[in-house]
Coordinates of C-alpha atoms in Angstrom, one line a residue:
M912 CA -14.0 17.8 27.7
T913 CA -13.4 20.4 25.1
T914 CA -13.4 19.6 21.4
A915 CA -9.7 20.1 21.1
A916 CA -9.1 17.7 24.2
A917 CA -11.6 15.1 22.6
S918 CA -9.7 15.2 19.5
A919 CA -6.5 14.7 21.2
D920 CA -7.9 12.0 23.3
L921 CA -9.2 10.0 20.2
Q922 CA -5.9 10.6 18.4
G923 CA -4.0 9.1 21.3
F924 CA -6.4 6.3 21.6
V925 CA -5.9 5.2 17.8
R926 CA -2.3 5.7 18.1
R927 CA -2.1 3.2 20.8
L928 CA -3.9 0.5 18.9
P929 CA -1.4 -2.1 17.5
K930 CA -1.9 -1.6 13.7
A931 CA -0.6 -3.4 10.6
E932 CA -0.2 -1.3 7.4
L933 CA -0.8 -3.7 4.4
H934 CA -1.3 -1.3 1.4
L935 CA 1.8 1.0 1.3
H936 CA 3.8 1.9 -1.9
I937 CA 7.2 2.6 -0.8
E938 CA 7.8 4.9 -3.7
G939 CA 4.7 6.8 -2.7
T940 CA 6.3 7.8 0.7
L941 CA 8.8 10.1 -1.3
E942 CA 8.1 13.5 0.4
P943 CA 8.9 16.6 -1.7
E944 CA 11.7 17.5 0.7
M945 CA 13.5 14.2 0.2
L946 CA 12.6 14.5 -3.7
F947 CA 14.5 17.8 -3.8
A948 CA 17.3 16.5 -1.8
L949 CA 17.8 13.4 -3.9
A950 CA 17.5 15.4 -7.1
K951 CA 20.4 17.7 -5.9
K952 CA 22.4 14.7 -4.9
H953 CA 22.1 13.1 -8.5
A954 CA 22.1 16.3 -10.3
V955 CA 18.4 15.4 -11.6
K956 CA 16.6 18.4 -13.2
L957 CA 13.1 18.8 -11.7
R958 CA 10.2 20.7 -13.6
F959 CA 9.3 22.1 -10.2
D960 CA 11.1 25.1 -8.5
S961 CA 10.0 24.5 -4.8
V962 CA 8.5 22.1 -2.5
E963 CA 5.3 24.1 -2.6
A964 CA 5.2 23.8 -6.1
V965 CA 5.3 20.1 -5.9
R966 CA 2.6 20.0 -3.4
R967 CA 0.3 22.2 -5.5
A968 CA 0.8 19.5 -8.3
Y969 CA -0.7 17.0 -6.0
R970 CA -4.2 17.5 -7.4
F971 CA -5.3 14.5 -9.4
R972 CA -8.1 14.0 -11.8
D973 CA -7.8 10.1 -11.4
L974 CA -5.5 7.3 -11.0
Q975 CA -3.4 7.8 -14.3
S976 CA -2.9 11.6 -13.6
F977 CA -1.5 10.6 -10.2
L978 CA 0.7 7.8 -11.8
D979 CA 2.2 10.3 -14.2
I980 CA 3.8 12.4 -11.4
Y981 CA 4.4 9.3 -9.2
Y982 CA 6.7 7.6 -11.8
E983 CA 8.3 11.2 -12.6
G984 CA 9.2 11.5 -8.8
A985 CA 10.7 8.0 -8.6
A986 CA 13.3 8.9 -11.2
V987 CA 15.3 10.6 -8.4
L988 CA 16.0 7.1 -6.8
R989 CA 19.1 6.0 -7.9
D990 CA 21.3 4.0 -5.5
A991 CA 20.7 1.7 -2.6
E992 CA 21.2 4.3 0.0
D993 CA 18.4 6.3 -1.6
F994 CA 15.9 3.3 -1.2
R995 CA 17.3 2.6 2.4
A996 CA 16.6 6.3 3.3
L997 CA 13.2 6.4 1.7
T998 CA 12.2 3.2 3.4
A999 CA 13.7 4.3 7.0
A1000 CA 11.9 7.5 6.9
Y1001 CA 8.6 5.8 6.4
L1002 CA 9.2 3.3 9.1
R1003 CA 10.0 6.3 11.6
R1004 CA 6.7 7.8 10.6
A1005 CA 4.7 4.7 10.8
Q1006 CA 6.0 3.8 14.4
A1007 CA 4.8 7.3 15.4
D1008 CA 1.4 6.4 14.2
G1009 CA 1.3 3.0 16.2
V1010 CA 2.1 0.7 13.3
V1011 CA 3.8 -2.5 14.6
H1012 CA 4.0 -4.5 11.3
A1013 CA 4.2 -3.3 7.7
E1014 CA 3.8 -5.2 4.5
I1015 CA 5.4 -3.0 1.7
F1016 CA 4.9 -2.8 -1.9
C1017 CA 7.9 -1.9 -4.2
D1018 CA 7.8 -1.6 -8.0
P1019 CA 11.1 -2.8 -9.5
Q1020 CA 9.9 -2.2 -13.2
T1021 CA 9.7 1.6 -12.4
H1022 CA 13.4 1.4 -11.6
T1023 CA 14.9 -1.3 -13.8
A1024 CA 13.5 0.5 -16.9
R1025 CA 15.7 3.2 -16.0
G1026 CA 18.7 1.1 -15.7
I1027 CA 18.6 0.9 -11.8
P1028 CA 19.6 -2.8 -11.0
M1029 CA 17.1 -5.2 -9.3
R1030 CA 19.8 -5.6 -6.5
V1031 CA 20.0 -1.9 -5.7
V1032 CA 16.1 -1.7 -5.3
L1033 CA 15.7 -4.7 -3.3
E1034 CA 18.7 -4.6 -1.1
G1035 CA 18.2 -1.0 -0.3
I1036 CA 14.6 -1.4 0.9
A1037 CA 15.2 -4.8 2.7
G1038 CA 18.3 -3.3 4.6
A1039 CA 16.1 -0.5 6.0
L1040 CA 13.4 -3.2 6.8
R1041 CA 16.0 -5.1 8.8
E1042 CA 17.1 -1.8 10.5
G1043 CA 13.5 -0.9 11.4
E1044 CA 12.9 -4.2 13.3
R1045 CA 16.1 -4.0 15.2
E1046 CA 15.8 -0.3 15.9
L1047 CA 12.2 0.4 16.0
G1048 CA 10.6 -2.8 16.8
I1049 CA 8.6 -2.8 13.5
T1050 CA 8.4 -6.3 11.7
S1051 CA 7.8 -6.2 8.1
A1052 CA 7.4 -8.1 4.8
L1053 CA 8.5 -6.8 1.2
I1054 CA 6.0 -7.4 -1.7
V1055 CA 7.4 -7.1 -5.3
C1056 CA 4.6 -5.7 -7.5
F1057 CA 4.2 -6.0 -11.3
L1058 CA 3.0 -3.0 -13.2
R1059 CA -0.1 -4.0 -15.0
H1060 CA 0.0 -1.4 -17.8
L1061 CA 3.1 -3.4 -19.0
S1062 CA 3.0 -6.8 -20.5
E1063 CA 2.9 -10.2 -18.7
E1064 CA 6.2 -11.0 -20.4
D1065 CA 7.7 -8.1 -18.7
A1066 CA 6.3 -9.1 -15.5
L1067 CA 7.7 -12.7 -16.0
A1068 CA 11.2 -11.2 -16.6
T1069 CA 10.9 -9.1 -13.6
L1070 CA 10.0 -12.1 -11.4
R1071 CA 12.9 -14.1 -12.8
E1072 CA 15.3 -11.4 -12.1
A1073 CA 13.9 -10.9 -8.5
L1074 CA 14.1 -14.5 -7.7
R1075 CA 17.8 -14.0 -7.8
F1076 CA 17.1 -12.2 -4.4
R1077 CA 14.2 -14.5 -3.2
Q1078 CA 15.5 -14.2 0.5
L1079 CA 14.7 -10.4 0.4
F1080 CA 11.0 -10.6 -0.3
Q1081 CA 7.9 -12.6 0.7
G1082 CA 5.2 -12.0 -1.9
V1083 CA 4.1 -10.5 -5.0
G1084 CA 1.4 -8.2 -6.0
L1085 CA -0.2 -6.3 -9.1
D1086 CA -0.6 -2.6 -9.3
S1087 CA -0.5 0.6 -11.6
S1088 CA -3.3 1.5 -14.0
E1089 CA -6.2 -0.8 -13.4
K1090 CA -8.6 0.0 -16.3
G1091 CA -8.2 -2.1 -19.2
H1092 CA -5.7 -4.5 -17.4
P1093 CA -7.6 -7.2 -15.8
P1094 CA -5.9 -9.7 -13.5
S1095 CA -6.4 -12.5 -16.0
K1096 CA -3.5 -10.9 -18.1
F1097 CA -1.1 -12.1 -15.4
Q1098 CA -2.1 -15.6 -14.7
R1099 CA 1.2 -17.2 -15.7
V1100 CA 3.5 -14.9 -13.6
F1101 CA 1.3 -15.5 -10.5
A1102 CA 1.3 -19.3 -11.2
R1103 CA 5.2 -19.1 -11.3
A1104 CA 5.2 -17.0 -8.1
R1105 CA 3.1 -19.8 -6.3
Q1106 CA 5.6 -22.3 -7.5
E1107 CA 8.3 -20.4 -5.7
G1108 CA 6.4 -20.3 -2.5
L1109 CA 5.6 -16.6 -2.6
R1110 CA 2.2 -15.2 -1.3
A1111 CA 0.1 -13.1 -3.5
V1112 CA -2.1 -9.9 -3.3
A1113 CA -3.4 -7.7 -6.0
H1114 CA -5.1 -4.4 -6.6
A1115 CA -8.7 -5.0 -7.8
G1116 CA -12.0 -3.0 -7.6
E1117 CA -10.7 0.5 -7.2
E1118 CA -11.4 1.9 -10.7
G1119 CA -11.8 -1.6 -12.2
P1120 CA -15.2 -3.4 -11.8
P1121 CA -15.9 -6.1 -9.3
E1122 CA -15.1 -8.7 -11.9
Y1123 CA -11.5 -7.8 -11.5
I1124 CA -11.9 -8.7 -7.9
V1125 CA -13.3 -12.2 -8.9
E1126 CA -10.5 -12.8 -11.4
A1127 CA -7.8 -11.9 -8.8
L1128 CA -9.4 -14.5 -6.4
E1129 CA -10.0 -17.3 -8.9
L1130 CA -7.2 -16.8 -11.4
L1131 CA -4.4 -15.3 -9.4
H1132 CA -5.4 -17.0 -6.3
V1133 CA -4.6 -14.0 -4.1
E1134 CA -5.1 -14.1 -0.3
R1135 CA -5.9 -10.2 0.0
I1136 CA -7.7 -7.7 -2.4
D1137 CA -5.9 -4.3 -2.3
H1138 CA -8.7 -1.6 -2.4
G1139 CA -11.6 -3.7 -3.4
V1140 CA -14.3 -1.0 -2.7
R1141 CA -16.2 -1.6 -5.7
C1142 CA -17.2 -5.1 -4.3
V1143 CA -20.4 -3.7 -3.0
E1144 CA -21.8 -3.7 -6.6
D1145 CA -21.8 -7.3 -6.6
P1146 CA -23.9 -8.7 -3.7
A1147 CA -22.7 -12.2 -4.4
L1148 CA -19.1 -11.1 -4.3
V1149 CA -19.8 -9.5 -0.9
E1150 CA -21.1 -12.6 0.5
R1151 CA -18.2 -14.6 -0.8
L1152 CA -15.5 -12.0 0.6
R1153 CA -17.4 -12.1 4.0
E1154 CA -17.7 -16.0 4.1
A1155 CA -14.1 -16.5 3.2
R1156 CA -12.8 -13.7 5.2
I1157 CA -10.9 -12.2 2.3
P1158 CA -9.2 -9.0 3.5
L1159 CA -9.6 -5.7 1.8
T1160 CA -6.8 -3.4 2.2
V1161 CA -8.7 -0.2 1.9
C1162 CA -7.2 3.5 1.5
P1163 CA -9.7 6.0 2.4
L1164 CA -7.8 9.3 1.7
S1165 CA -6.4 7.9 -1.5
N1166 CA -9.8 6.9 -2.8
V1167 CA -10.9 10.5 -2.3
K1168 CA -7.8 12.1 -3.7
L1169 CA -8.2 9.8 -6.9
R1170 CA -11.8 10.7 -7.2
V1171 CA -13.0 7.2 -6.5
F1172 CA -15.5 8.8 -3.9
P1173 CA -16.5 12.5 -4.1
S1174 CA -15.6 13.0 -0.4
I1175 CA -14.5 11.1 2.7
E1176 CA -18.1 11.6 4.0
E1177 CA -19.2 9.5 1.0
H1178 CA -16.6 6.6 1.4
N1179 CA -18.2 3.1 1.9
L1180 CA -15.7 2.0 4.5
K1181 CA -18.4 2.0 7.2
R1182 CA -20.8 0.0 4.9
L1183 CA -18.1 -2.5 4.3
L1184 CA -17.6 -2.9 8.0
D1185 CA -21.4 -3.1 8.4
E1186 CA -21.4 -5.8 5.8
G1187 CA -19.2 -7.8 8.1
L1188 CA -16.0 -7.7 5.8
C1189 CA -12.5 -7.9 6.9
V1190 CA -11.7 -4.3 6.2
T1191 CA -8.3 -2.6 7.0
V1192 CA -7.2 1.0 6.8
N1193 CA -4.0 2.0 4.9
S1194 CA -2.2 4.9 3.4
D1195 CA -1.3 3.8 0.0
D1196 CA 0.9 6.6 -1.3
P1197 CA 0.9 8.9 1.7
A1198 CA 3.3 11.8 0.4
Y1199 CA 0.9 12.4 -2.5
F1200 CA -2.5 11.8 -0.9
G1201 CA -2.2 14.0 2.2
G1202 CA -2.2 11.4 5.1
Y1203 CA -0.4 8.4 6.7
V1204 CA -2.1 5.6 8.4
L1205 CA -3.1 7.6 11.6
D1206 CA -4.5 10.4 9.3
N1207 CA -6.7 7.7 7.6
Y1208 CA -8.1 6.4 10.8
L1209 CA -8.8 9.9 12.1
A1210 CA -10.4 11.2 8.9
C1211 CA -12.7 8.1 8.7
A1212 CA -13.5 8.4 12.6
A1213 CA -14.7 12.0 12.1
A1214 CA -16.5 11.7 8.6
L1215 CA -18.0 8.3 9.1
K1216 CA -18.9 8.7 12.9
L1217 CA -17.0 5.5 13.6
S1218 CA -17.0 4.5 17.2
R1219 CA -14.1 3.4 19.2
S1220 CA -14.9 -0.2 18.9
E1221 CA -15.0 0.0 15.2
L1222 CA -11.7 1.8 15.0
A1223 CA -10.3 -1.1 17.3
L1224 CA -12.0 -3.6 14.9
L1225 CA -10.4 -2.0 11.9
A1226 CA -6.9 -2.1 13.8
A1227 CA -7.6 -5.8 14.8
N1228 CA -8.6 -6.8 11.2
S1229 CA -5.1 -5.2 10.1
I1230 CA -3.4 -7.8 12.4
H1231 CA -5.6 -10.7 11.3
A1232 CA -5.0 -9.9 7.7
S1233 CA -1.3 -9.7 8.0
W1234 CA 1.3 -12.5 7.2
L1235 CA 2.5 -12.5 10.9
A1236 CA 2.8 -15.9 12.6
P1237 CA -0.3 -16.9 14.6
A1238 CA 1.5 -16.4 18.0
V1239 CA 2.6 -12.9 17.2
K1240 CA -0.9 -12.1 15.9
A1241 CA -2.4 -13.2 19.3
R1242 CA 0.3 -11.1 21.1
W1243 CA -0.8 -8.0 19.2
L1244 CA -4.5 -8.8 19.6
D1245 CA -4.2 -9.1 23.3
P1246 CA -6.0 -5.8 24.7
T1247 CA -3.2 -5.5 27.1
Q1248 CA -0.9 -4.8 24.3
A1249 CA -2.7 -1.5 23.4
R1250 CA -0.2 1.2 24.2

């Protein structure tokens, strides 16, 4: 088999694996083409003069340098149709990559601070998620995230407002600038969310230390850790994650783009797998980081010399780590379901 044929064969194999994507910021799927289209629709002046100029700007020093342009891009999202179109475009791409279930983050504070009503954000996204299940067969859950660089009081106000639309989302999360904003800052808001029956996840251990992972588990009572790659600095934490089967929603291309690792070859994904952790592969903010979920799998397969059994394990982990009902998980984990 030629190299090209082998590559196509591997791509087909990974695409056919039923997968869940569990770490995906919907605002981070805003491709430059849609950015320009929405800017024109709403007469928003951009500082870029072309799609190519936008893509050239996607060279980041760290997480904060990415967030600066991420929030700037989100400013073109103004009405429910914008959020619906953004989400629908992601779901079509995800289906092409073999994603059967997606648990999607949104950042309401990014939009409500600009005067966009909570209803517009949540109803626009949730409407597309319903269409995605009906038309594409992709099931989903929506996770309302709190921006950790803002105050807990702001997060509590956001939760209170979001609860007016409780039927539209299933969980809460914590994202944005990690350094200097430990999970402990948000204990009250996560306690309130638990009282409302919401599930919880949190970004921790990307740029922040392993102690942030411990705080997320012990103080916020999350059931998944988003990123978590720095757990290896604490052997006791690794053992805890392994014994409790706490999933890590790892985003390899994002980690390289944001300089968490110098290169994909130096990423610790395989080490995490070898440690027996429940690792999953996700795309994070794919419009900005150069790859959707299939791209992340294939980049890791090539750079880390992952076997097909390891790739299948990563996909199976994503189903196990999802919020799907046990019977649905069992169906997707049935080998005969590989497409």
